[in-house]
Coordinates of C-alpha atoms in Angstrom, one line a residue:
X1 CA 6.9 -5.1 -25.0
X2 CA 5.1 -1.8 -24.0
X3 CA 3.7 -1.7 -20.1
X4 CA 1.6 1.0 -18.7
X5 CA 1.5 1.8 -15.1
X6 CA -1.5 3.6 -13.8
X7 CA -1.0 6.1 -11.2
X8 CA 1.1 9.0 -9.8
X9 CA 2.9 8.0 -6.4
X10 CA 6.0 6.5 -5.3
X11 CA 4.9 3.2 -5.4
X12 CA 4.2 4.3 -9.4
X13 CA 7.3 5.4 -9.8
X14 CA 8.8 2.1 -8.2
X15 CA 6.7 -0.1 -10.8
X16 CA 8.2 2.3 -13.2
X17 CA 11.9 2.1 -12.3
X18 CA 12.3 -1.8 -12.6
X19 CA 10.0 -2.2 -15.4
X20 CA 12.3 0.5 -17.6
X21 CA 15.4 -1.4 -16.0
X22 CA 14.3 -4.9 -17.9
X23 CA 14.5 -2.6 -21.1
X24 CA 10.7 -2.3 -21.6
X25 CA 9.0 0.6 -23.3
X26 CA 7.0 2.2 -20.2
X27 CA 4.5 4.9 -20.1
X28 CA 2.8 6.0 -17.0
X29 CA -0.7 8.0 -16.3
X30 CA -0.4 10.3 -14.8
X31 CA 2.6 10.1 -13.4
X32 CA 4.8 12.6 -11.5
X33 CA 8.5 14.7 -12.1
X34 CA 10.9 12.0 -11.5
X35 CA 8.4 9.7 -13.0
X36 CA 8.8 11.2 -16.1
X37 CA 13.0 10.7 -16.3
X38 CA 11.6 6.5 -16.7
X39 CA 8.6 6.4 -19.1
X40 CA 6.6 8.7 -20.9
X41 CA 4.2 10.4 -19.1
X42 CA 0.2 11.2 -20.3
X43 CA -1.9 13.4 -18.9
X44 CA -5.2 10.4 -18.9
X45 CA -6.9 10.3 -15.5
X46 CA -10.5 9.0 -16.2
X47 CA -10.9 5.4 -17.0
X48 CA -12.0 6.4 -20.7
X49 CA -8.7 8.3 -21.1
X50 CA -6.9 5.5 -19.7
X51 CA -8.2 3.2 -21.8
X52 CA -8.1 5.5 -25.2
X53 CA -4.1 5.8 -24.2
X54 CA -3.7 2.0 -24.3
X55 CA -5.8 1.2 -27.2
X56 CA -3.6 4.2 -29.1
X57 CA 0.1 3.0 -27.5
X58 CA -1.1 -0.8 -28.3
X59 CA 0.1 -1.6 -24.8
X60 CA 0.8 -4.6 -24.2
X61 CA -0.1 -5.2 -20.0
X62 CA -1.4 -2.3 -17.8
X63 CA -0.4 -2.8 -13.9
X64 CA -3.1 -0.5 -11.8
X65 CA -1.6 1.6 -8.6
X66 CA -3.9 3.3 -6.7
X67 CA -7.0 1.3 -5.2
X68 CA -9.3 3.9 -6.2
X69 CA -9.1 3.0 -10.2
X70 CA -10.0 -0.4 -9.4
X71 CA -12.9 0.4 -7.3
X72 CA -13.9 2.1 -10.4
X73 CA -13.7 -0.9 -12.5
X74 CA -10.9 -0.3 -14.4
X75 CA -9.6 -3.8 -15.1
X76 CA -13.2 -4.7 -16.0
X77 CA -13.3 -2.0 -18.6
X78 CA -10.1 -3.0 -20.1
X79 CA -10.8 -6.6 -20.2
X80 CA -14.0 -6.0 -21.7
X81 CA -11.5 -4.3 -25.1
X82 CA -9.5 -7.2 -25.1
X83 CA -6.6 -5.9 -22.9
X84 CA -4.5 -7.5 -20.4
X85 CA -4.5 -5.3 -17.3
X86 CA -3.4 -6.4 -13.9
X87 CA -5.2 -6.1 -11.0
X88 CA -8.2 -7.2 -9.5
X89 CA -11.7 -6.7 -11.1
X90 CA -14.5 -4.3 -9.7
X91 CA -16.1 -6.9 -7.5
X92 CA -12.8 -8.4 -6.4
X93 CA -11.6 -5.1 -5.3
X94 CA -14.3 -4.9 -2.6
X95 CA -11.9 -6.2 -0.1
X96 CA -10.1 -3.4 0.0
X97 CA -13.2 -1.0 -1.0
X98 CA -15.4 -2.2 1.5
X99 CA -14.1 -2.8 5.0
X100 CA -17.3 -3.9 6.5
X101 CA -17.3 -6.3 3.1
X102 CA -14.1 -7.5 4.5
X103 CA -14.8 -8.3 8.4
X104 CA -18.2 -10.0 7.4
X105 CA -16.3 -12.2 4.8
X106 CA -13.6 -13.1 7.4
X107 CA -16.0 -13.6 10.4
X108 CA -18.4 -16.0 7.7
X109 CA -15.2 -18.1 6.7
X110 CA -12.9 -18.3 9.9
X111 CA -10.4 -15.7 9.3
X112 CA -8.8 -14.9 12.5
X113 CA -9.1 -11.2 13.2
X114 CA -9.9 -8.7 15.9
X115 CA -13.1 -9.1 17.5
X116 CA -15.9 -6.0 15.9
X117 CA -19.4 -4.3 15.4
X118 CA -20.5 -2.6 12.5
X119 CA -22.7 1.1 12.2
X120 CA -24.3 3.3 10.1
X121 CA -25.5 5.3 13.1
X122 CA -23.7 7.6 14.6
X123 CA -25.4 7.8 18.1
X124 CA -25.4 4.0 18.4
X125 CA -21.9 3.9 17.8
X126 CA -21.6 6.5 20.2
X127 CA -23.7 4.0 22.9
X128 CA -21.4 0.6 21.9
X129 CA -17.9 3.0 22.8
X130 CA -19.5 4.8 26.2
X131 CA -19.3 0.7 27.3
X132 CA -16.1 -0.1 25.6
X133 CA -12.2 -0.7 27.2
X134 CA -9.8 1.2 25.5
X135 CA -7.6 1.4 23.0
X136 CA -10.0 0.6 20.3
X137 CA -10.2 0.9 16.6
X138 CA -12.4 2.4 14.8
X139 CA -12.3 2.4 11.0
X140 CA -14.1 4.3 8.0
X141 CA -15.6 1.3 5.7
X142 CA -14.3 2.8 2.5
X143 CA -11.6 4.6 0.6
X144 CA -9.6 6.9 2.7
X145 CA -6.2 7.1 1.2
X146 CA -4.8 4.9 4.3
X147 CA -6.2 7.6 6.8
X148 CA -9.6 6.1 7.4
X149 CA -8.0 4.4 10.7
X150 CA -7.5 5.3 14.3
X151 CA -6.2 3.9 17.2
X152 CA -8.7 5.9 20.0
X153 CA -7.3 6.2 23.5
X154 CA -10.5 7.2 25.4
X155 CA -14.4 7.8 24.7
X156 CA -14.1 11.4 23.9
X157 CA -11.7 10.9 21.6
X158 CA -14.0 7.9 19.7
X159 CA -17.0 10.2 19.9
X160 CA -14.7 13.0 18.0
X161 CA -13.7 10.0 15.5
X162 CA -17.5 9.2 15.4
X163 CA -18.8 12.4 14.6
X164 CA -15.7 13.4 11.7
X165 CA -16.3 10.2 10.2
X166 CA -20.1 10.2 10.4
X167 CA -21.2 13.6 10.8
X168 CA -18.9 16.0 9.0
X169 CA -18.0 13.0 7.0
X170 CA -14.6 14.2 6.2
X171 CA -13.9 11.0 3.8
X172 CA -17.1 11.4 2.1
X173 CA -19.9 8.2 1.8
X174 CA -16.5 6.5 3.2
X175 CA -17.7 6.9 6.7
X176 CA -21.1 6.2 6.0
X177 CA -20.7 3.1 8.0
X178 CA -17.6 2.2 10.3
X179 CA -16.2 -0.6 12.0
X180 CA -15.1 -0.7 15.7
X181 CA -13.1 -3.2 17.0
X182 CA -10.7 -4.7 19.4
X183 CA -7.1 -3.4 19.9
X184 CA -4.9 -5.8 19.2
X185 CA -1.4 -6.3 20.3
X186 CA 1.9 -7.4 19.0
X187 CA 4.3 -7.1 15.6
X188 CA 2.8 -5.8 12.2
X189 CA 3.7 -7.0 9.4
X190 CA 3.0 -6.5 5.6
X191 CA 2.9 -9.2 3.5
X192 CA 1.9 -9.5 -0.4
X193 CA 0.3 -12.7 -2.3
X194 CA 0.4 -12.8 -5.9
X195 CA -2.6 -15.3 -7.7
X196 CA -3.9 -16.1 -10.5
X197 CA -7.1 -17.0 -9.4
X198 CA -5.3 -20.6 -9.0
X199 CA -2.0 -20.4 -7.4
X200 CA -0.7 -17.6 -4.8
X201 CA 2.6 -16.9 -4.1
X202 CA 4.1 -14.6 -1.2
X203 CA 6.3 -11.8 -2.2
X204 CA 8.8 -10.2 0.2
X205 CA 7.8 -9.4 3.6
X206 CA 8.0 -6.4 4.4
X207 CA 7.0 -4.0 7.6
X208 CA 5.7 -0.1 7.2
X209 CA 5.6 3.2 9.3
X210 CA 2.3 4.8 9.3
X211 CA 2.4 7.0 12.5
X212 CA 3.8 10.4 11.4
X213 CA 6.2 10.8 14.3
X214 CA 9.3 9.0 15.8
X215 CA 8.3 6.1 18.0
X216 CA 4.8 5.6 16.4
X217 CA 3.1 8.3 18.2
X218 CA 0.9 10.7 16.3
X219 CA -1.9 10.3 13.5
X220 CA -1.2 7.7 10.5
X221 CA -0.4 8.5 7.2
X222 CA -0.3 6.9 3.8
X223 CA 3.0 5.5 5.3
X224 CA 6.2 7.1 6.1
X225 CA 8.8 4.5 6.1
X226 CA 9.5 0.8 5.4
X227 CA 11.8 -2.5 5.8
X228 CA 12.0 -5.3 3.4
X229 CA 11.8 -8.3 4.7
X230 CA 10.0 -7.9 7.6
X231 CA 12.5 -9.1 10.7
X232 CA 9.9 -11.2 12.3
X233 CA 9.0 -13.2 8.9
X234 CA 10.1 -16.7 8.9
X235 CA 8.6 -20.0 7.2
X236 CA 6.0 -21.5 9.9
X237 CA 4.5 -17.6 10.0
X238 CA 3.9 -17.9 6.2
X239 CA 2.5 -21.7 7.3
X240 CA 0.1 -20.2 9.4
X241 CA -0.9 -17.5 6.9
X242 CA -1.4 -19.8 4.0
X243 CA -3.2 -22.2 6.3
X244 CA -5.5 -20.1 8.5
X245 CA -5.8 -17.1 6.4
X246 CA -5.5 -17.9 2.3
X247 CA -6.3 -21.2 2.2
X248 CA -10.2 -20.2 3.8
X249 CA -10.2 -17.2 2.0
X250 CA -9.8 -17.9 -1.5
X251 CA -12.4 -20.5 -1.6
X252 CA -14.7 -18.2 0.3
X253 CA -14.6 -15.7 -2.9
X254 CA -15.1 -18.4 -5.1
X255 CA -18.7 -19.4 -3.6
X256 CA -19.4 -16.0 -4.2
X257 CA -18.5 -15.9 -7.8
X258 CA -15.8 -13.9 -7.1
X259 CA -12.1 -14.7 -8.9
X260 CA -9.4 -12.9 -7.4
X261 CA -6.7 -11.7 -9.7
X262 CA -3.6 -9.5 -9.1
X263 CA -2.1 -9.0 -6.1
X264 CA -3.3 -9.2 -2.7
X265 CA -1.6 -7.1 0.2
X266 CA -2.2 -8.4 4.0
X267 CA -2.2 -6.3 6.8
X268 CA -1.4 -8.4 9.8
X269 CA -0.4 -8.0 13.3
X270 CA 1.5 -11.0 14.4
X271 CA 0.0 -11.8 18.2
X272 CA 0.3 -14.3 20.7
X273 CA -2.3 -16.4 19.3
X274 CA -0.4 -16.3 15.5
X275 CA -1.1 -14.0 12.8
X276 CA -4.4 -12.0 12.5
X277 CA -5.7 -9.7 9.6
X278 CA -5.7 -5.8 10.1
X279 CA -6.6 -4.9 6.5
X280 CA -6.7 -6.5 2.9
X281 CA -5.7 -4.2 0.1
X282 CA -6.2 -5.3 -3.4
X283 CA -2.7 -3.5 -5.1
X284 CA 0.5 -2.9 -4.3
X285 CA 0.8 -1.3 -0.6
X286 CA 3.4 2.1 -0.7
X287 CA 5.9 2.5 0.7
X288 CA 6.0 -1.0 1.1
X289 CA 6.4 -1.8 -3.0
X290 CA 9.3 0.4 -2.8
X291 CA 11.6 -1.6 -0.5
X292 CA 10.7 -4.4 -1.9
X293 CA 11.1 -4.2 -5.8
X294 CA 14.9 -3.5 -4.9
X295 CA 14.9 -6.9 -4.2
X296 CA 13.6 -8.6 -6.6
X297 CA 15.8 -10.5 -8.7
X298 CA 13.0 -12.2 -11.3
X299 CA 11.4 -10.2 -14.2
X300 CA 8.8 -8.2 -12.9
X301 CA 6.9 -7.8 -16.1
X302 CA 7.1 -11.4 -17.1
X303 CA 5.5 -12.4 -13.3
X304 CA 2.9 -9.9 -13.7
X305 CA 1.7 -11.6 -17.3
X306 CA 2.0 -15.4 -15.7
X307 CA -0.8 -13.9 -13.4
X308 CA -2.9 -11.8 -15.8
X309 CA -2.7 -15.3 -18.5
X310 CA -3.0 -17.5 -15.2
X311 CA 0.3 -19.4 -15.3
X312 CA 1.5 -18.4 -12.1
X313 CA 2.3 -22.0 -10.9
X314 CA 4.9 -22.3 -13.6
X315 CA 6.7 -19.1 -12.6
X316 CA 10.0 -18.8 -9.6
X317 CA 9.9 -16.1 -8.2
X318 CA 13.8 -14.9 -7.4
X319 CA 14.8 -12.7 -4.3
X320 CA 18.1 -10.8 -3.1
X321 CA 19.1 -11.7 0.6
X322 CA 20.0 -8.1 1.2
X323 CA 17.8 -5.7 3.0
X324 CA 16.2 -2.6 2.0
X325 CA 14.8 0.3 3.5
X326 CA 12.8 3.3 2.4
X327 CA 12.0 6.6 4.3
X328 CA 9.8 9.3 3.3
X329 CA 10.3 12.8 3.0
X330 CA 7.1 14.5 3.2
X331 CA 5.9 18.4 3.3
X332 CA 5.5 19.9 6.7
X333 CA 2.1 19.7 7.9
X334 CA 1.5 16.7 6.3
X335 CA -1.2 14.4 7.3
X336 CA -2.9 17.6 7.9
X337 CA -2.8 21.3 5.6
X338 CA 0.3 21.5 3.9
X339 CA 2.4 23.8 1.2
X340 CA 3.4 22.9 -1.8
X341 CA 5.3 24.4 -5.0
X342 CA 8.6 24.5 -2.8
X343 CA 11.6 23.6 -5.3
X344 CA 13.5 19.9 -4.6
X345 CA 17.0 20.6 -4.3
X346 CA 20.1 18.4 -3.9
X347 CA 18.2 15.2 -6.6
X348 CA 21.7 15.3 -8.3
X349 CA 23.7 14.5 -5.5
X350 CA 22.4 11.2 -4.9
X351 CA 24.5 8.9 -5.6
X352 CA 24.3 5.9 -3.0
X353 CA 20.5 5.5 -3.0
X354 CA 17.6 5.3 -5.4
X355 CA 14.6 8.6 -5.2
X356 CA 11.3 7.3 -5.9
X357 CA 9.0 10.5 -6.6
X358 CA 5.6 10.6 -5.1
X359 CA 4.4 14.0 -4.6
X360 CA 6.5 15.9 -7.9
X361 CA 6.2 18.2 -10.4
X362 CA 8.6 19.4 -13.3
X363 CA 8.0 23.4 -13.7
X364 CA 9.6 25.5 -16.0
X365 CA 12.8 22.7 -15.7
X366 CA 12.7 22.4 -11.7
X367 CA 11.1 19.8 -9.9
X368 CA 8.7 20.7 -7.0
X369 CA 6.4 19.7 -4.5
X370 CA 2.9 18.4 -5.5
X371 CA 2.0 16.7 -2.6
X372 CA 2.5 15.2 1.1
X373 CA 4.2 12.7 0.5
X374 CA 6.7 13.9 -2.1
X375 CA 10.0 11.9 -2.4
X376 CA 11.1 8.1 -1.0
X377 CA 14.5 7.7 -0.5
X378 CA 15.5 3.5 -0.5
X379 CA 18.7 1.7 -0.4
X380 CA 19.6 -1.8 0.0
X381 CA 22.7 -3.6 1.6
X382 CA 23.9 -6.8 3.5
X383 CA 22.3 -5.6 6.9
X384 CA 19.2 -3.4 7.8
X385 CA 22.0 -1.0 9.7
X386 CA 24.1 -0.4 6.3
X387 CA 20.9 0.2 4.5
X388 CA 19.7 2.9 6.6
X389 CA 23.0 4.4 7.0
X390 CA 23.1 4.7 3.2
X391 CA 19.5 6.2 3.3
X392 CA 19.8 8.7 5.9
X393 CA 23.3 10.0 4.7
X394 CA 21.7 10.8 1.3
X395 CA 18.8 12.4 2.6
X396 CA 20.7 14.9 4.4
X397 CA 21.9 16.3 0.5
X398 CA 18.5 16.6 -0.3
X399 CA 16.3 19.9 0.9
X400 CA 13.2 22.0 0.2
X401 CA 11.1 24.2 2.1
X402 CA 9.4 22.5 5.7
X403 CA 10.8 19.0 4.8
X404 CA 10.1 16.5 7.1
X405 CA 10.9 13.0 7.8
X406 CA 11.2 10.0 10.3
X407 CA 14.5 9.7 11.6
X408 CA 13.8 6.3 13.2
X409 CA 13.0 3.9 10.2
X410 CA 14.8 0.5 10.5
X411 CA 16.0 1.8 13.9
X412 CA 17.1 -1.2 16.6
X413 CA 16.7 -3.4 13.7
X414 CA 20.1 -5.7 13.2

């Protein structure tokens, strides 16, 4: 069996690791320096290259990282040559790709989340948030590499969120139109459905660190930490989910000629009321994956294919009780301007935790920064406590040039 996994980050590189440890032939596009160590590594990034690589390799499934080839239609492409490619199709992927898409969809169909208005005027946002009690949220509507978010403390502030988002449009047509909403409050939570477009299953819980500081403070990022599972999961929670959130939103695709395929990653922040939806992404959410796939006992290839050939329902889907945590190193500066091309010492010395590369290169035999976030270090163990202990104590043998990290991942966690 020959598997192909799109994409260059640490999530990648997860996908990556436990597909080569099943023993399958793996290559990755475009992958990264420690990437590269697990599968071999092309140079495709367009959706033509991508598929020219396949059709030339004769792979046999292609798994999709980053949400930005599926808004492109990758999986439709593909399918349309015969291939089996996991992920969800152009029109699927709107969920993700569209968040205005995504609040009108859950406010048509009952999906409890926070209370919003919609624009695609800058000055009458500016009017709705001169009225508004604060915190709010406002959010870009599309693609923002997980940035396109902010929790705004007071009305300058919104209108400065307002006008980079609108004005100087620093994502692009992404904040063409944005989405202001209600601050909620309580425990977040990530948690990952697999379906077939018949049956869904729940992965692992898990729970991420977007804030760029200690203590949650600062502007978010792609994610700078996670647990796996979540502590506040439990069996009624996933009850509730199923119930108040799948089970009205599968059916509301469906009426819209729209069969969801792949994986489906919920955002939600677990509130008084029960659980309400922050965000849906339509692939696997980083650095979430990476916690999790250490915990996965099952095949994750052979899952993947029961969802891409729809038999899902006949698959078990096997866990570890441990716990796992990931924290990520990134380049100082990082969400903001950053350096890069610093050489990654101290990879050999690991010995008690697994790297998964994200922002890597290999240069004349030395691996270096490429990126923000550049490395995720992850261990598992009986307790969160022994897990991050293993972590932290092997991060302090790696080093390169303005390293940072959180040091307060899986902290007061038991």
């Amino acid at each position: 069996m020959k598997a192909l996994v799109i994409g260059s980050g640490g999530r990648e590189h997860a996908l990556v690791w436990k597909l080569h440890q099943e023993g399958y032939e793996v290559f990755c596009a475009p992958g990264n320096g420690g990437i590269c160590q697990d599968a071999t590594c092309y140079e495709a990034k367009s959706v033509d290259e991508l598929l020219q690589l396949a059709l030339k390799e004769k792979i046999d499934l292609t798994v999709v990282g980053p949400e930005a080839y599926l808004a492109q239609g990758v999986v439709d492409v593909f399918e349309s040559h015969g291939l089996k490619i996991f992920g969800p199709n152009r029109k699927a992927s709107q969920l993700e790709c569209s968040k205005v898409y995504a609040k009108l969809l859950m406010d048509e169909c009952g999906i409890p989340t926070a209370r919003f208005r919609l624009f695609d005027d800058p000055v009458q946002a500016e009017k709705y948030v001169e009225r508004c009690e604060f915190p709010i949220v406002i959010k870009a509507d599309g693609l923002a590499q997980g940035k396109g978010s902010y929790v705004v403390m007071s009305r300058e502030e919104a209108f400065n969120v307002i006008d980079s988002l609108m004005r100087k449009k620093i994502f692009g047509e992404s904040g063409e139109r944005i989405v202001v909403e209600e601050f909620l409050r309580g425990k977040e939570m990530s948690m990952m459905v697999l379906t077939d477009g018949k049956t869904y299953v729940p992965m692992m819980s898990a729970m991420d660190y977007k804030k760029i500081y200690d203590g949650d403070r600062g502007p978010n990022t792609g994610g700078m930490g996670s647990i796996a599972p979540a502590p506040h999961y439990s069996e009624n929670l996933w009850r509730s989910v199923r119930e108040e959130i799948l089970d009205k939103l599968f059916p509301a695709l469906e009426k819209r000629n729209v069969i969801y395929k792949g994986v489906l990653y919920l955002g939600l922040m677990i509130t008084q009321d029960g659980p309400k939806v922050l965000e849906f992404n339509c692939r696997f959410g980083d650095p979430e994956t990476q916690s999790i796939l250490l915990l996965l006992e099952s095949d994750l290839l052979e899952m993947l294919q029961a969802v891409v050939e729809g038999e899902l329902e006949r698959r078990k889907i096997l866990w570890s009780k441990e716990k796992a945590v990931c924290v990520v190193l990134v380049s100082g500066g990082y969400p903001e301007s950053y350096k890069t091309g610093f050489e990654i010492f101290g990879l050999n010395k690991v010995k008690d935790a697994i790297v998964f590369h994200a922002g890597t290169k290999k240069v004349d035999g030395k691996i270096v920064t490429s990126g923000g976030r550049v490395l995720n270090v992850c261990a598992k163990a009986d307790t969160y406590a022994k897990a991050r202990r293993r972590v932290y104590e092997e991060i302090e043998k790696i080093h390169f040039e303005n390293m940072y990290y959180r040091k307060d991942i899986g902290l007061f966690i038991s």
